[in-house]
Short mmCIF file of C-alpha atoms and ligand atoms in Angstrom, two decimals:
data_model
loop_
_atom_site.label_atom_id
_atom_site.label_comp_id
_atom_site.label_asym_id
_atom_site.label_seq_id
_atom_site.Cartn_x
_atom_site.Cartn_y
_atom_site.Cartn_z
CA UNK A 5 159.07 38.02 -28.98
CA UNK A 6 160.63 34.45 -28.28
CA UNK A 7 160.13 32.28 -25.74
CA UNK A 8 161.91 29.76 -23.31
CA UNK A 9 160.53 27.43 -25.32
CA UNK A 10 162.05 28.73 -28.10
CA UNK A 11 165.85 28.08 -26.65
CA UNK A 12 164.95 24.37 -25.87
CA UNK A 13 165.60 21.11 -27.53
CA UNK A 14 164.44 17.84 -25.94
CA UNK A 15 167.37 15.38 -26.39
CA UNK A 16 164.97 12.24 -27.30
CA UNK A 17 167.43 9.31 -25.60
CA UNK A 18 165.02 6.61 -25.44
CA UNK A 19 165.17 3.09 -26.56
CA UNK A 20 162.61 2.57 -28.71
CA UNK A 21 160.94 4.19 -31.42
CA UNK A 22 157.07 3.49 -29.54
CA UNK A 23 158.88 5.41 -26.35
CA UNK A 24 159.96 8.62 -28.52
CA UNK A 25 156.15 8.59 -30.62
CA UNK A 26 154.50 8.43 -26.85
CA UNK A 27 156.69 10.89 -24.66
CA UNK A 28 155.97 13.57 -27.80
CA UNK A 29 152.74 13.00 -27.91
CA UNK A 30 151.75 14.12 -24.06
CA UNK A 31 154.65 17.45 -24.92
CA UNK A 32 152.57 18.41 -28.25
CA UNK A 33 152.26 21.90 -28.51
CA UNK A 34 154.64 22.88 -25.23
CA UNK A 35 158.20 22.22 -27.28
CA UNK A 36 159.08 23.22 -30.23
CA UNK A 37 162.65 21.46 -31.10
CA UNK A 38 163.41 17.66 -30.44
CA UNK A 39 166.98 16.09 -31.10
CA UNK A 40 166.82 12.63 -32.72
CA UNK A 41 170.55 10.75 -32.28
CA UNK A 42 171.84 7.72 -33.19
CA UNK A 43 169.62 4.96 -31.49
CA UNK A 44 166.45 6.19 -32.22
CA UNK A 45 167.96 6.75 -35.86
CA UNK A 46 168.69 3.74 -36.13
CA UNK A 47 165.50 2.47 -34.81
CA UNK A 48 162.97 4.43 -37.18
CA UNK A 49 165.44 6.33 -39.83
CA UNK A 50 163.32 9.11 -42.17
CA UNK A 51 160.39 7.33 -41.96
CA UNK A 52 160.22 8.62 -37.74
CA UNK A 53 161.68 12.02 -38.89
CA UNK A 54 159.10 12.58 -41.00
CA UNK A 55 156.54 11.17 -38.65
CA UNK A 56 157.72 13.66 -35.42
CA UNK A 57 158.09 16.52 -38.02
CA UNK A 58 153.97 15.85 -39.03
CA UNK A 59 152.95 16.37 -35.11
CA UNK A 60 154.90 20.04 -35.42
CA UNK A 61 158.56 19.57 -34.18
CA UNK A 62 161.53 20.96 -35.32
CA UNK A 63 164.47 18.37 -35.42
CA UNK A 64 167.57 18.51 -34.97
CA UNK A 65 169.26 14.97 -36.05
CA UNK A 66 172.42 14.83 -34.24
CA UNK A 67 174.58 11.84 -36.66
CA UNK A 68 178.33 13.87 -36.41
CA UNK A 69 178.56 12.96 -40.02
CA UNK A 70 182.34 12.11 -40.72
CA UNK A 71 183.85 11.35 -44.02
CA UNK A 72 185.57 12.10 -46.81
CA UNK A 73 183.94 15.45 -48.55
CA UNK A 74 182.41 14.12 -51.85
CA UNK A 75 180.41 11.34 -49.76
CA UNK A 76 179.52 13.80 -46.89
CA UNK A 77 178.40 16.25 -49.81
CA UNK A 78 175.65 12.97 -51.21
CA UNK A 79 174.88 12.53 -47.66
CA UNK A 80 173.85 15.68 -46.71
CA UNK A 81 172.16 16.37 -49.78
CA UNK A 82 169.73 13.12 -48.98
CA UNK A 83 169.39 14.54 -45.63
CA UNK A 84 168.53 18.27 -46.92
CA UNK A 85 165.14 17.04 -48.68
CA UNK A 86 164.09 15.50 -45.30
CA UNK A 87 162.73 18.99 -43.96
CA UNK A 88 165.35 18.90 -40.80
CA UNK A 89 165.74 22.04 -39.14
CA UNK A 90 169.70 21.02 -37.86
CA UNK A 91 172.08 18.46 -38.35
CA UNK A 92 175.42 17.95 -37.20
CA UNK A 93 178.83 17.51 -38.78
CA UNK A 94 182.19 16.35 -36.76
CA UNK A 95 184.97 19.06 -37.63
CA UNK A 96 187.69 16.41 -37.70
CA UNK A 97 186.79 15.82 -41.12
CA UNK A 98 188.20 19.41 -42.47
CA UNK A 99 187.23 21.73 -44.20
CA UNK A 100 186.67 20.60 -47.62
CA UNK A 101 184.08 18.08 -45.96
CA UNK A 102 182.88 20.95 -44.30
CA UNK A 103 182.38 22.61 -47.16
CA UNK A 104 181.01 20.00 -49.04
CA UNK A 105 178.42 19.51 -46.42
CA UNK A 106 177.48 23.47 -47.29
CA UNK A 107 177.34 23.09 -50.91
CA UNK A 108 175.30 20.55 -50.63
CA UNK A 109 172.77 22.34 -48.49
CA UNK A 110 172.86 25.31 -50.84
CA UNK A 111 172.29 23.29 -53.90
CA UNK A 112 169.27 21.58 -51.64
CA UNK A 113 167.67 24.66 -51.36
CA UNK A 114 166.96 23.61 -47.78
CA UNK A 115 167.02 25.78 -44.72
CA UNK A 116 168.80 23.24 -43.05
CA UNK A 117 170.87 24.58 -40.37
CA UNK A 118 174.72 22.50 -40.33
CA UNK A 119 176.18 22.65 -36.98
CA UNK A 120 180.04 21.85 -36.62
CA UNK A 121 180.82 19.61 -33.66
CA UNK A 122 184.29 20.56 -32.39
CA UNK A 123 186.38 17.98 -29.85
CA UNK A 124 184.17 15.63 -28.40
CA UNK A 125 183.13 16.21 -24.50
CA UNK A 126 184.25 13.01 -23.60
CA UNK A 127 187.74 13.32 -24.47
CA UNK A 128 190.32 14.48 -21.52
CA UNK A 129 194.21 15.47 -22.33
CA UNK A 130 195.22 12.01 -22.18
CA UNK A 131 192.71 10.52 -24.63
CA UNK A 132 193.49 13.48 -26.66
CA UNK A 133 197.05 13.00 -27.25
CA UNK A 134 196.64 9.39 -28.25
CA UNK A 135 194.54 11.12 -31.58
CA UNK A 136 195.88 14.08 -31.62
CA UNK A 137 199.38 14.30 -30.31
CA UNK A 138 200.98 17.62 -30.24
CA UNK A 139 197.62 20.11 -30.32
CA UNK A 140 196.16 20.61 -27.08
CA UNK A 141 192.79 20.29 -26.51
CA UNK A 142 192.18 23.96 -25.77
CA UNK A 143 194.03 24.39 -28.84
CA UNK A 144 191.75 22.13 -31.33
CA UNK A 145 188.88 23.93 -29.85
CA UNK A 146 189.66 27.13 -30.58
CA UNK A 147 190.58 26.08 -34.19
CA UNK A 148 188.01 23.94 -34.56
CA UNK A 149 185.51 26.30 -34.14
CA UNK A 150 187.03 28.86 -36.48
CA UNK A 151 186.82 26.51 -38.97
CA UNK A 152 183.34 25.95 -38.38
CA UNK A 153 182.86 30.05 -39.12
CA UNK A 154 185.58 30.11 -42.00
CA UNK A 155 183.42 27.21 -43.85
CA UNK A 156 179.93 28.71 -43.35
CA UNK A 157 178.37 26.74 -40.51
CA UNK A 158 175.87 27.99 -39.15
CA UNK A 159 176.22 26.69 -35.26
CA UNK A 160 178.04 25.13 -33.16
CA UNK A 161 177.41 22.63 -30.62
CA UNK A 162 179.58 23.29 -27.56
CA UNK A 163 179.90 22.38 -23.93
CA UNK A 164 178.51 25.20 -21.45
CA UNK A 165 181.97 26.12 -19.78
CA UNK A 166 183.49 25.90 -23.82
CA UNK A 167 180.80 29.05 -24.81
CA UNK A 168 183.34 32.01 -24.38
CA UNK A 169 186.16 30.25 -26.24
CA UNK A 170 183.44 29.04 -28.90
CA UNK A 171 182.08 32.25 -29.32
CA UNK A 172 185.12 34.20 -29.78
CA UNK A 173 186.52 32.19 -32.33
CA UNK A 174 183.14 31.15 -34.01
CA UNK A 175 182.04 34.78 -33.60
CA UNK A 176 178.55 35.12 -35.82
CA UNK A 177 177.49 31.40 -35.35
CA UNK A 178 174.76 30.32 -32.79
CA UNK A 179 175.78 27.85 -30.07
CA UNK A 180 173.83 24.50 -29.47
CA UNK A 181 174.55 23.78 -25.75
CA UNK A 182 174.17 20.33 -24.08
CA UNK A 183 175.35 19.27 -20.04
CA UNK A 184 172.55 21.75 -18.96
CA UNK A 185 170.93 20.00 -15.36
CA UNK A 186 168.41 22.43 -13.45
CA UNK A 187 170.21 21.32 -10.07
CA UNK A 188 172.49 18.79 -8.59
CA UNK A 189 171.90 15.75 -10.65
CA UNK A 190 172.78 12.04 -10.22
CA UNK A 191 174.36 11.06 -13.37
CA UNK A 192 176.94 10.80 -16.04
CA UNK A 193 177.19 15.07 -17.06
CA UNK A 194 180.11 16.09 -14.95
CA UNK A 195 180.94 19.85 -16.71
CA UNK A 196 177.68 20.96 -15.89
CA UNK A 197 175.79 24.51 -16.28
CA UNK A 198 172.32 25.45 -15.18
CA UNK A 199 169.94 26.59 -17.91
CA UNK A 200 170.31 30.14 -16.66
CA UNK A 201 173.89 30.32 -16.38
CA UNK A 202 173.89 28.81 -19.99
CA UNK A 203 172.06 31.56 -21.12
CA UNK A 204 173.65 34.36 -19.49
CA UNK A 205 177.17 33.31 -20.88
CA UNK A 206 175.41 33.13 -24.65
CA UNK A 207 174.04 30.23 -25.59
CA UNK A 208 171.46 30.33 -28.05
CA UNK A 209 169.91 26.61 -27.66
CA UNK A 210 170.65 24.31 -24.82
CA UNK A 211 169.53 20.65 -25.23
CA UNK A 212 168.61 18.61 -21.82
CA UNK A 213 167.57 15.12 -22.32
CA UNK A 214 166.96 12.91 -18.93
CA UNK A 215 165.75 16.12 -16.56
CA UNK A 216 162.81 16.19 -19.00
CA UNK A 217 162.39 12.84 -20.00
CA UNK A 218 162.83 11.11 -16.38
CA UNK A 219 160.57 13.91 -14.58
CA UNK A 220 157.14 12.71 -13.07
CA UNK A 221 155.36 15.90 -14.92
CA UNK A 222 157.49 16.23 -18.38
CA UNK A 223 155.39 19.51 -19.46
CA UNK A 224 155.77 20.91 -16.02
CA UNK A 225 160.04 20.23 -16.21
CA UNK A 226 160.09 21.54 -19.79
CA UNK A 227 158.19 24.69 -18.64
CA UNK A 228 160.19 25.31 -15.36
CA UNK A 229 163.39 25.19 -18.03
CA UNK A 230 161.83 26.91 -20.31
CA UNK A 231 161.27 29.65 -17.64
CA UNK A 232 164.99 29.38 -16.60
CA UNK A 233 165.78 30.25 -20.15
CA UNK A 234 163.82 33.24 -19.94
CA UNK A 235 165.76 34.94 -17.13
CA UNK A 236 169.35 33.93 -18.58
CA UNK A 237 168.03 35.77 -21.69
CA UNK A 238 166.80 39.12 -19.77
CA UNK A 239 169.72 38.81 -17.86
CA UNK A 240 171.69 38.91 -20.74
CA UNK A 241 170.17 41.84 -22.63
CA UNK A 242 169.24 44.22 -19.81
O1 C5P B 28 170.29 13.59 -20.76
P1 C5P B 28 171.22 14.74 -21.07
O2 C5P B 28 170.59 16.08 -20.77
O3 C5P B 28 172.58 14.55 -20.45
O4 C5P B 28 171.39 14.67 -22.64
C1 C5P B 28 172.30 15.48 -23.32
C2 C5P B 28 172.28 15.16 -24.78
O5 C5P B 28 173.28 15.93 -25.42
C3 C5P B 28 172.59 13.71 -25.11
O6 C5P B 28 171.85 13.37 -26.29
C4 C5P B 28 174.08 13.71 -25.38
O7 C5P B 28 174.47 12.71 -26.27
C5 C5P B 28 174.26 15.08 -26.02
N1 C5P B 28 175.59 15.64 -25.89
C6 C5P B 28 176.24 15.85 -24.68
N2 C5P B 28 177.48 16.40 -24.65
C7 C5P B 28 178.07 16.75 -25.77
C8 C5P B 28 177.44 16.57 -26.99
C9 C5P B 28 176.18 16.01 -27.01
O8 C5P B 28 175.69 15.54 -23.63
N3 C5P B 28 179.23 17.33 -25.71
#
């Protein structure tokens, strides 16, 4: 039997690597995944990894890794032998990279799951047609994330309104799903989905960031979430 908790990764956006080691800390032993991204990356590389994996977490390094296939094949296979549980790939680089990226994890040995990233949230159909001109967005989506099943990915990571297009087309995959906010929030996420909702229309994971990490009570907000979760998911199989 899962839990909420089991559905939830922290998005760790904080400055500093001292922050991310303290705020996990006082959620030991409530959550189980944490996604590490570029700053914090940056900040402590493997060494941090390896340090948040020791207290128990899962992690899920979020670095869209773009580039030609034979480099993104060396690169993932460094990153295999670092215990991750998921790490993300940007689909724009094809799918030989793709499937470099999966050879490389198979060769590893590691359970590593790859998740394909598919058009990036903040593009509209303006900024879109600048890099892609002639494909509409809807379009790349759709194809984007059938390349993600054709190539063996395991996930995908996919806006909450995106999940019935990604699903379809990336039937068999599991669907990482970030712009969750509990209620009305008073920030940057503008395609927004409550943790609920997200569940009932299939996600598998949804990753919040600042409604946990800005609470007052962090345990308390990851719980209530976690408890959200919970009714999406007996929505959805009842
Ligand atoms: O704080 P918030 O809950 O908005 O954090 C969401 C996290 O998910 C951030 O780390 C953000 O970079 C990431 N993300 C997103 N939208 C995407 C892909 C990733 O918000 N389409």
């Amino acid at each position: 039997m899962t839990t909420g908790m089991d559905h939830l990764i922290l998005a760790l956006d904080v400055e500093e690597v001292d922050e991310g080691r303290e705020l996990l800390s006082g959620l030991r032993g409530a959550l189980k995944y944490v996604k590490i991204g570029h700053q914090l990356y940056a900040r402590g590389g493997a060494p941090f990894l390896r340090e948040i994996q020791a207290m128990g977490y899962s992690v899920f390094l979020d670095i869209k890794l773009h580039d030609i296939p034979n480099t993104i094949f060396m690169a993932v296979g460094a990153l295999a032998s670092e215990g991750l549980w998921a790490l993300t790939l940007h689909c724009g680089g094809g799918r030989a990279m793709l499937e470099e990226a999966r050879r490389a994890r198979e060769r590893s040995g590691a359970r590593l799951n790859l998740l394909g990233v598919t058009v990036l949230t903040s593009f509209d159909e303006a900024s879109w047609a600048e890099v892609a001109p002639g494909c509409p967005l809807a379009e790349a989506l759709e194809k984007r994330a059938a390349l993600c099943r054709e190539t063996g990915m395991d996930g995908i990571v996919c806006a909450p309104l995106d999940l019935p297009v990604v699903r379809a087309a990336g039937a068999g995959l599991f669907t990482v799903v970030p712009g969750i906010r509990p209620a009305k929030a008073d920030d940057d996420q503008v395609r927004v989905m409550t943790p609920r909702k997200a569940m009932e229309n299939g996600a598998d994971y949804i990753v919040v960031g600042r409604p946990i990490v800005n609470a007052p009570d962090r345990i308390t907000a990851a719980k209530e979430i976690a408890g959200a979760i919970e009714e999406g998911l007996a929505w959805r199989t009842k």
